[in-house]
Amino acid sequence: MKFFSKSNLFKVSTLILLSGMWMTSCYYDKESDLPKDPDNNPTDTCDLSQAKYGLKIQKILADNCVVCHGNGLQEGNVRLDSHEKVTIQVNNGKLLKSISHQAGASPMPYGLPKMSDCNIAMIEQWIKNGALND
């Protein structure tokens, strides 16, 4: 029996190729290579000191809510495209309940997954800070 027959050579080559692919596919991620959230922050950080309407909250609401709750369309008679309109939902408790998917409010964004934990925490912190137009 010849070791270098075409059949054995093919099997050995395939084994070496697959082993090489398997070995190079295993590595440890560096923090800089980890997925980032839409605001380009590493997903494990959430700077709540930035919980200000003009700095973060307005953008979060624009990205997640204003398509259905803006000037042109007000689903459920709710508008979230201005600080004045947002504070109505803050004061009646519906904003935080909706985005947190809590009982007593429709889960939002409608038909989509819940917002990121950071975005929810950012809005919650902004509300705790008085929901200012800052």
Tab-separated table of C-alpha atoms in Angstrom:
chain	number	residue	atom	x	y	z
A	1	MET	CA	0.000	0.000	0.000
A	2	LYS	CA	1.336	3.353	-1.030
A	3	PHE	CA	1.019	6.159	1.486
A	4	PHE	CA	1.047	8.834	-1.215
A	5	SER	CA	-1.780	7.430	-3.295
A	6	LYS	CA	-4.211	9.974	-4.720
A	7	SER	CA	-6.878	8.931	-2.223
A	8	ASN	CA	-4.594	9.260	0.815
A	9	LEU	CA	-3.071	12.494	-0.450
A	10	PHE	CA	-6.530	14.017	-0.854
A	11	LYS	CA	-7.568	12.935	2.661
A	12	VAL	CA	-4.368	14.247	4.267
A	13	SER	CA	-4.575	17.543	2.350
A	14	THR	CA	-8.202	18.007	3.360
A	15	LEU	CA	-7.396	17.235	6.995
A	16	ILE	CA	-4.512	19.731	7.024
A	17	LEU	CA	-6.629	22.413	5.348
A	18	LEU	CA	-9.562	21.970	7.741
A	19	SER	CA	-7.245	21.877	10.765
A	20	GLY	CA	-5.591	25.095	9.653
A	21	MET	CA	-8.945	26.804	9.154
A	22	TRP	CA	-10.149	25.635	12.557
A	23	MET	CA	-6.977	26.809	14.319
A	24	THR	CA	-7.032	30.284	12.764
A	25	SER	CA	-10.712	30.827	13.525
A	26	CYS	CA	-10.117	30.716	17.298
A	27	TYR	CA	-8.872	33.918	18.896
A	28	TYR	CA	-9.679	36.316	21.694
A	29	ASP	CA	-11.386	39.589	20.837
A	30	LYS	CA	-9.714	42.843	21.689
A	31	GLU	CA	-12.059	45.476	23.165
A	32	SER	CA	-11.450	47.687	20.142
A	33	ASP	CA	-12.731	44.877	17.877
A	34	LEU	CA	-15.954	44.252	19.806
A	35	PRO	CA	-19.287	45.341	18.271
A	36	LYS	CA	-20.270	48.915	18.939
A	37	ASP	CA	-23.690	50.436	19.567
A	38	PRO	CA	-25.187	52.973	17.091
A	39	ASP	CA	-23.586	55.872	18.985
A	40	ASN	CA	-20.174	54.218	18.375
A	41	ASN	CA	-19.560	53.476	22.064
A	42	PRO	CA	-18.386	50.040	23.185
A	43	THR	CA	-21.505	48.104	24.117
A	44	ASP	CA	-20.419	47.643	27.737
A	45	THR	CA	-20.192	51.371	28.511
A	46	CYS	CA	-23.016	53.807	29.028
A	47	ASP	CA	-22.106	57.308	30.186
A	48	LEU	CA	-25.221	58.517	31.997
A	49	SER	CA	-23.622	61.913	32.571
A	50	GLN	CA	-24.617	62.585	28.949
A	51	ALA	CA	-28.327	62.135	29.752
A	52	LYS	CA	-29.356	65.525	28.417
A	53	TYR	CA	-32.190	66.246	25.996
A	54	GLY	CA	-30.132	68.075	23.376
A	55	LEU	CA	-27.105	65.820	23.713
A	56	LYS	CA	-28.615	62.298	23.629
A	57	ILE	CA	-32.347	62.029	24.391
A	58	GLN	CA	-33.597	63.895	21.329
A	59	LYS	CA	-31.468	61.661	19.054
A	60	ILE	CA	-32.600	58.453	20.784
A	61	LEU	CA	-36.243	59.465	20.347
A	62	ALA	CA	-35.650	60.571	16.748
A	63	ASP	CA	-33.999	57.241	15.908
A	64	ASN	CA	-36.602	55.060	17.637
A	65	CYS	CA	-39.898	56.920	17.978
A	66	VAL	CA	-40.445	59.926	15.728
A	67	VAL	CA	-41.248	57.913	12.591
A	68	CYS	CA	-44.572	56.971	14.201
A	69	HIS	CA	-44.841	59.751	16.781
A	70	GLY	CA	-43.693	62.850	14.912
A	71	ASN	CA	-45.084	65.883	13.144
A	72	GLY	CA	-46.491	63.960	10.186
A	73	LEU	CA	-47.855	60.950	12.066
A	74	GLN	CA	-49.033	60.691	15.650
A	75	GLU	CA	-49.887	57.042	16.318
A	76	GLY	CA	-52.008	56.759	19.458
A	77	ASN	CA	-52.236	60.568	19.492
A	78	VAL	CA	-48.673	60.678	20.897
A	79	ARG	CA	-46.019	63.082	19.630
A	80	LEU	CA	-42.376	62.819	20.622
A	81	ASP	CA	-40.729	65.284	18.254
A	82	SER	CA	-40.347	68.205	20.675
A	83	HIS	CA	-39.351	68.600	24.304
A	84	GLU	CA	-42.813	69.977	25.123
A	85	LYS	CA	-44.557	66.913	23.638
A	86	VAL	CA	-42.098	64.455	25.217
A	87	THR	CA	-42.657	65.893	28.703
A	88	ILE	CA	-46.380	65.119	28.408
A	89	GLN	CA	-45.479	61.421	28.102
A	90	VAL	CA	-42.842	61.726	30.836
A	91	ASN	CA	-45.314	63.316	33.253
A	92	ASN	CA	-48.019	60.686	32.691
A	93	GLY	CA	-45.431	57.904	33.106
A	94	LYS	CA	-46.089	56.349	29.697
A	95	LEU	CA	-42.714	57.057	28.077
A	96	LEU	CA	-40.590	55.037	30.471
A	97	LYS	CA	-43.186	52.264	30.802
A	98	SER	CA	-43.472	51.937	27.023
A	99	ILE	CA	-39.763	51.790	26.245
A	100	SER	CA	-39.117	49.450	29.208
A	101	HIS	CA	-41.973	47.159	28.099
A	102	GLN	CA	-43.666	47.454	31.508
A	103	ALA	CA	-47.303	46.695	32.247
A	104	GLY	CA	-49.701	49.592	31.822
A	105	ALA	CA	-48.350	50.818	28.481
A	106	SER	CA	-47.920	49.531	24.943
A	107	PRO	CA	-44.386	48.198	24.385
A	108	MET	CA	-42.418	50.500	22.111
A	109	PRO	CA	-41.009	50.683	19.538
A	110	TYR	CA	-44.085	48.890	18.252
A	111	GLY	CA	-43.387	45.496	16.713
A	112	LEU	CA	-39.638	45.857	17.237
A	113	PRO	CA	-37.216	44.718	19.939
A	114	LYS	CA	-36.815	46.844	23.024
A	115	MET	CA	-34.319	49.703	22.807
A	116	SER	CA	-30.814	49.041	24.079
A	117	ASP	CA	-30.351	48.967	27.848
A	118	CYS	CA	-28.113	52.020	27.532
A	119	ASN	CA	-30.750	54.060	25.681
A	120	ILE	CA	-33.392	53.126	28.261
A	121	ALA	CA	-31.022	53.943	31.127
A	122	MET	CA	-30.160	57.252	29.452
A	123	ILE	CA	-33.842	58.252	29.202
A	124	GLU	CA	-34.504	57.058	32.755
A	125	GLN	CA	-31.580	59.135	34.062
A	126	TRP	CA	-32.767	62.182	32.119
A	127	ILE	CA	-36.213	61.811	33.713
A	128	LYS	CA	-34.637	61.443	37.181
A	129	ASN	CA	-32.683	64.638	36.474
A	130	GLY	CA	-35.969	66.485	35.883
A	131	ALA	CA	-36.492	65.910	32.133
A	132	LEU	CA	-34.943	69.300	31.408
A	133	ASN	CA	-34.684	70.874	27.972
A	134	ASP	CA	-30.900	70.979	28.156
